[in-house]
mmCIF file of C-alpha atoms in Angstrom:
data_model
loop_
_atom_site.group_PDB
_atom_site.id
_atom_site.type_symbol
_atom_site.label_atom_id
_atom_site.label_comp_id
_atom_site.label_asym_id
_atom_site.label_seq_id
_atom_site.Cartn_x
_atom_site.Cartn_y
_atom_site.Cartn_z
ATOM 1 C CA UNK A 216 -9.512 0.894 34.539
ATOM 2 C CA UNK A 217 -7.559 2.606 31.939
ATOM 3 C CA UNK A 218 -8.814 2.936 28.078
ATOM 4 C CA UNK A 219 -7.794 0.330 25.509
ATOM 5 C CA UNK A 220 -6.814 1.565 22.758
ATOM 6 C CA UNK A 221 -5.078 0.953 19.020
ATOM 7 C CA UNK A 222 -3.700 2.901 15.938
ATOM 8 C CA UNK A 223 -4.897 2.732 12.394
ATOM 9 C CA UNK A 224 -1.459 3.050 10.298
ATOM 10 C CA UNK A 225 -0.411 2.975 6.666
ATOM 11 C CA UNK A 226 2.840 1.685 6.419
ATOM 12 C CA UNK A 227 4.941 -0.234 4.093
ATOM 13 C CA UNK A 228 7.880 -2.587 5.146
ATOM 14 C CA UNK A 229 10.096 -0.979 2.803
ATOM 15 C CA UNK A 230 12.615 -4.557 2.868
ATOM 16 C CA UNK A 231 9.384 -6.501 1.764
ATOM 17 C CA UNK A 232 9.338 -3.985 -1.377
ATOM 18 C CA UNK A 233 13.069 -4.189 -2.089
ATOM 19 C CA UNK A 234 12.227 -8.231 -2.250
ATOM 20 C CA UNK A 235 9.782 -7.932 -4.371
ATOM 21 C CA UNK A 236 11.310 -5.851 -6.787
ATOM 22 C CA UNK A 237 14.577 -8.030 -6.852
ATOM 23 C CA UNK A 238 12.383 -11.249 -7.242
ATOM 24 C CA UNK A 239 10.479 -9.014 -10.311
ATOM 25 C CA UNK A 240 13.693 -8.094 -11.563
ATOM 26 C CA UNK A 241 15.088 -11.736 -11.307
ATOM 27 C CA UNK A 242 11.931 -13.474 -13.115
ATOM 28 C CA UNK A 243 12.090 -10.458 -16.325
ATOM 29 C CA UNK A 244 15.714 -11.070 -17.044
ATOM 30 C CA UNK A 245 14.600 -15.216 -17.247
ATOM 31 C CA UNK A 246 11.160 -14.910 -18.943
ATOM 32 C CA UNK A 247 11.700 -15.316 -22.828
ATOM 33 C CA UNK A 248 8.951 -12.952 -24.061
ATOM 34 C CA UNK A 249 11.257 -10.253 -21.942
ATOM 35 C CA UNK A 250 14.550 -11.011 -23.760
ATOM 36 C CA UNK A 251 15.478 -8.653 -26.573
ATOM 37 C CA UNK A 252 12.723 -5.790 -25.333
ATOM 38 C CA UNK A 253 15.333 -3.815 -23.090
ATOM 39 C CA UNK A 254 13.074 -4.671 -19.754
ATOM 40 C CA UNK A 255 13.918 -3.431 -16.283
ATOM 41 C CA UNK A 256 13.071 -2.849 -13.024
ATOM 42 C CA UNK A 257 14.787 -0.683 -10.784
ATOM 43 C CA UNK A 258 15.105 1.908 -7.880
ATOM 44 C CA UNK A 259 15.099 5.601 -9.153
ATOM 45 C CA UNK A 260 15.840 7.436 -6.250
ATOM 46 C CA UNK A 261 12.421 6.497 -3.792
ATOM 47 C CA UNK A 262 10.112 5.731 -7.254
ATOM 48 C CA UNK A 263 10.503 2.427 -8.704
ATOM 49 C CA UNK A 264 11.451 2.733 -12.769
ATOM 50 C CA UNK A 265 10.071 0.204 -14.975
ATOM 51 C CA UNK A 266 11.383 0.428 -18.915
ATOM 52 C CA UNK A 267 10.401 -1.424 -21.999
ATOM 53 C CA UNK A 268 10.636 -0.986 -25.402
ATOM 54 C CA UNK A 269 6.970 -1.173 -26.087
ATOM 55 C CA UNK A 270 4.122 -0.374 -23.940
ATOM 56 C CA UNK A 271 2.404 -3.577 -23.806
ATOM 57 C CA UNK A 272 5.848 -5.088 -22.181
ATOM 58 C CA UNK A 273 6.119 -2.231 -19.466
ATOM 59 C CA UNK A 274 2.599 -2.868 -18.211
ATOM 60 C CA UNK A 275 3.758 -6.466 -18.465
ATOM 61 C CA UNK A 276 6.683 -5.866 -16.263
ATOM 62 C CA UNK A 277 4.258 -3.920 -13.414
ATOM 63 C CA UNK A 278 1.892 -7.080 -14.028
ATOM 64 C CA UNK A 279 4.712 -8.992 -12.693
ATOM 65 C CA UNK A 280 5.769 -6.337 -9.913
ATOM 66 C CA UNK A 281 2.483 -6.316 -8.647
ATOM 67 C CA UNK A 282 2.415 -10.133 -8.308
ATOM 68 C CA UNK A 283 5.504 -9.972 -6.179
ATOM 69 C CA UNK A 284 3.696 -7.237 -3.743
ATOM 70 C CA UNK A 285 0.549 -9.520 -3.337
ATOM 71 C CA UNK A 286 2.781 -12.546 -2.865
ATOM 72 C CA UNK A 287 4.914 -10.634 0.007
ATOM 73 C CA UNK A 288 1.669 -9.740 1.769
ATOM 74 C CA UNK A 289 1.651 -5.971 0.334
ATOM 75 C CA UNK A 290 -1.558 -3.860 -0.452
ATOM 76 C CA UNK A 291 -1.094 -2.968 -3.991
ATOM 77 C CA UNK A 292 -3.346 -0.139 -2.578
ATOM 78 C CA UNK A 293 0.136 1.681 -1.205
ATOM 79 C CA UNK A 294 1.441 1.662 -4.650
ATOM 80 C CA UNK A 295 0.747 4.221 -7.030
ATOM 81 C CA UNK A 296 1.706 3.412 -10.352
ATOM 82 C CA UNK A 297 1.534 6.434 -13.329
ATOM 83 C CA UNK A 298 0.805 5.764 -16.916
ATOM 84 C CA UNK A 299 3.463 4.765 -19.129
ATOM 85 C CA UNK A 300 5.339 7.395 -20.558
ATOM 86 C CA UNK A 301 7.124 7.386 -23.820
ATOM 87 C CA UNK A 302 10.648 8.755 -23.717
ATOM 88 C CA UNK A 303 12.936 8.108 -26.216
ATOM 89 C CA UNK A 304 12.470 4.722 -27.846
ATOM 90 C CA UNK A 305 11.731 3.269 -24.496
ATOM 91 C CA UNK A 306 8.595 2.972 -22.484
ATOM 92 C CA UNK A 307 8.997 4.316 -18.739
ATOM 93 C CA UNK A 308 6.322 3.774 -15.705
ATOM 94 C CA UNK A 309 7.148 5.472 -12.326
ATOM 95 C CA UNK A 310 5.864 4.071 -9.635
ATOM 96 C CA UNK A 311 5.744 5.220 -5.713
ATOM 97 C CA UNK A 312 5.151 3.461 -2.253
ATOM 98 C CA UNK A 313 2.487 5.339 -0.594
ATOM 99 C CA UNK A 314 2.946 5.622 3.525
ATOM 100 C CA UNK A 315 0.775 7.357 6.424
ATOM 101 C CA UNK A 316 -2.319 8.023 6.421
ATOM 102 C CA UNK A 317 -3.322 11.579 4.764
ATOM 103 C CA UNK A 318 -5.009 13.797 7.125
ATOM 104 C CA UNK A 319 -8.037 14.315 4.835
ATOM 105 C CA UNK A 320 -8.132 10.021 4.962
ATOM 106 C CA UNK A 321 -7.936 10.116 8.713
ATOM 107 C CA UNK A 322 -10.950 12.491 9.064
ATOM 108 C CA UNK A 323 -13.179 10.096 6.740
ATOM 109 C CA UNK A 324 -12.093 7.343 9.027
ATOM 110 C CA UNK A 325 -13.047 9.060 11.991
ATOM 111 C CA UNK A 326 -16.033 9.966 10.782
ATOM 112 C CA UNK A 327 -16.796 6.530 9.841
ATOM 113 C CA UNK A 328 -16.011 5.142 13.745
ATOM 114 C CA UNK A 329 -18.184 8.293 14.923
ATOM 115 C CA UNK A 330 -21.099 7.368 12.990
ATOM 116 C CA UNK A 331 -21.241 4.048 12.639
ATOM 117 C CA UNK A 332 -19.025 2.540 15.676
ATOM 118 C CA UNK A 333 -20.120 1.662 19.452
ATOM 119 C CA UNK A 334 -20.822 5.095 21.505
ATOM 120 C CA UNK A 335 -17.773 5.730 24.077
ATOM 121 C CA UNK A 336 -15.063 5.157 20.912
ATOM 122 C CA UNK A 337 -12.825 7.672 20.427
ATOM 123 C CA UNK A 338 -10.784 8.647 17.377
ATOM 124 C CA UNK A 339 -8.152 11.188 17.012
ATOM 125 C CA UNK A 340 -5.549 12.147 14.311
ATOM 126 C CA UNK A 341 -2.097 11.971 15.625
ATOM 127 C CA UNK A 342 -0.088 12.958 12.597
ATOM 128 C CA UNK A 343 -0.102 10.186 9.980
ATOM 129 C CA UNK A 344 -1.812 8.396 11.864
ATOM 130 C CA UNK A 345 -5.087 7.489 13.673
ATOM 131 C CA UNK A 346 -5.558 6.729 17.541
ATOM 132 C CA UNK A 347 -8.697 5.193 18.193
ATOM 133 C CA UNK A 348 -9.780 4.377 21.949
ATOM 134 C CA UNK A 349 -12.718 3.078 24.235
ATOM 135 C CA UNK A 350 -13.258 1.882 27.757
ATOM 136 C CA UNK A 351 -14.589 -1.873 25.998
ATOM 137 C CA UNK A 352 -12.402 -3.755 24.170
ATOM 138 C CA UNK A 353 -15.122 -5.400 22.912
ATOM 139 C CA UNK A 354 -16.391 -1.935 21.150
ATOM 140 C CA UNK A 355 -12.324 -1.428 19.354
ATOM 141 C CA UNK A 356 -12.814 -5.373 18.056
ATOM 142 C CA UNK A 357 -16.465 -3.919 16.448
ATOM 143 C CA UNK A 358 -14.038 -0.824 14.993
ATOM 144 C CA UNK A 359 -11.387 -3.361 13.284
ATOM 145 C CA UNK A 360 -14.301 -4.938 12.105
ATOM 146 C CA UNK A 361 -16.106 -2.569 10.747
ATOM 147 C CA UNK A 362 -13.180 -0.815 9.289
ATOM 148 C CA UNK A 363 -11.883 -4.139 7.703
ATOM 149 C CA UNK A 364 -15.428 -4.416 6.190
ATOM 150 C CA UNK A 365 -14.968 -0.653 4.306
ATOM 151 C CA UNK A 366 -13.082 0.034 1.245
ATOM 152 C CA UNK A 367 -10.825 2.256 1.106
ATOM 153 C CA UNK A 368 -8.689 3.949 -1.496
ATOM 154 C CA UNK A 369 -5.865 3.633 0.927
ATOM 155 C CA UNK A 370 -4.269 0.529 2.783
ATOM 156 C CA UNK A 371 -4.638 -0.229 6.679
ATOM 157 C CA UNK A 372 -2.898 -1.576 9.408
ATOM 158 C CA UNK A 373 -4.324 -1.900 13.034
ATOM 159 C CA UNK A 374 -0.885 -1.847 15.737
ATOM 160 C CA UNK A 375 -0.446 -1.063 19.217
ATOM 161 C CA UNK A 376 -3.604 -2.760 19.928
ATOM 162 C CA UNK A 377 -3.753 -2.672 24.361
#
């Protein structure tokens, strides 16, 4: 019998984002403590822009943003917000979507099936990306376990689970 096997991804559906940030964008231009303040939301290229006139109202306006990831199923661990910024009169934030798994990331996780997984499981780097496979696929459910138990700095995805 063949090996069972599964990758350990970290991916974003970018269209989930997009909705997010339009349904962000939608509920800043209605709320009333928004109107006045110059708030937006926006693309910038692949960063998301967020701009206020005050720095209270910019984190505000990632409150809300991050709201709309958790309610479209979306680790706010894949986005990496920066401090806000001050340019101008306005307040800026730049945010990014992070994707893939880094291959420093992937070793920890390796290491993590090595030592504390079933014997026989196997885990290998495959660009951004983690392969992990055994002869049981009893031992790879103990693995998503496990690795659903850990917390991580990063988000993860289990696919291609045969």
């Amino acid at each position: 019998m063949a090996d069972s096997s599964f990758d350990i991804v970290s991916k974003v559906e970018r269209q989930e984002v997009d909705n997010a940030l339009n349904q962000a964008a939608k509920e800043i231009s209605q709320r009333y403590d928004f109107k006045g303040v110059g708030a937006s939301i926006s693309w910038s290229g692949d960063k998301i822009l967020m701009e206020a006139n005050s720095e209270d109202r910019v984190k505000a306006i990632l409150d809300v943003f991050q709201s709309k990831l958790i309610k479209r199923g979306i680790s706010l661990k894949s986005l990496d917000a920066g401090e806000p910024q001050l340019s101008g009169k306005e307040y800026k934030i730049f945010a990014s979507i992070e994707e893939g798994i880094s291959q420093e990331n992937a070793k920890k996780v390796a290491k993590i099936i090595r030592d504390e997984g079933p014997k026989g499981v196997k885990a290998q780097v495959q660009g951004d990306e983690l392969r992990v496979s055994s002869k049981s696929r009893d031992d790879l459910q103990t693995v998503i376990a496990l690795l659903k138990g850990k917390d991580f700095d990063f988000a993860l995805q289990f696919v291609n689970y045969r």
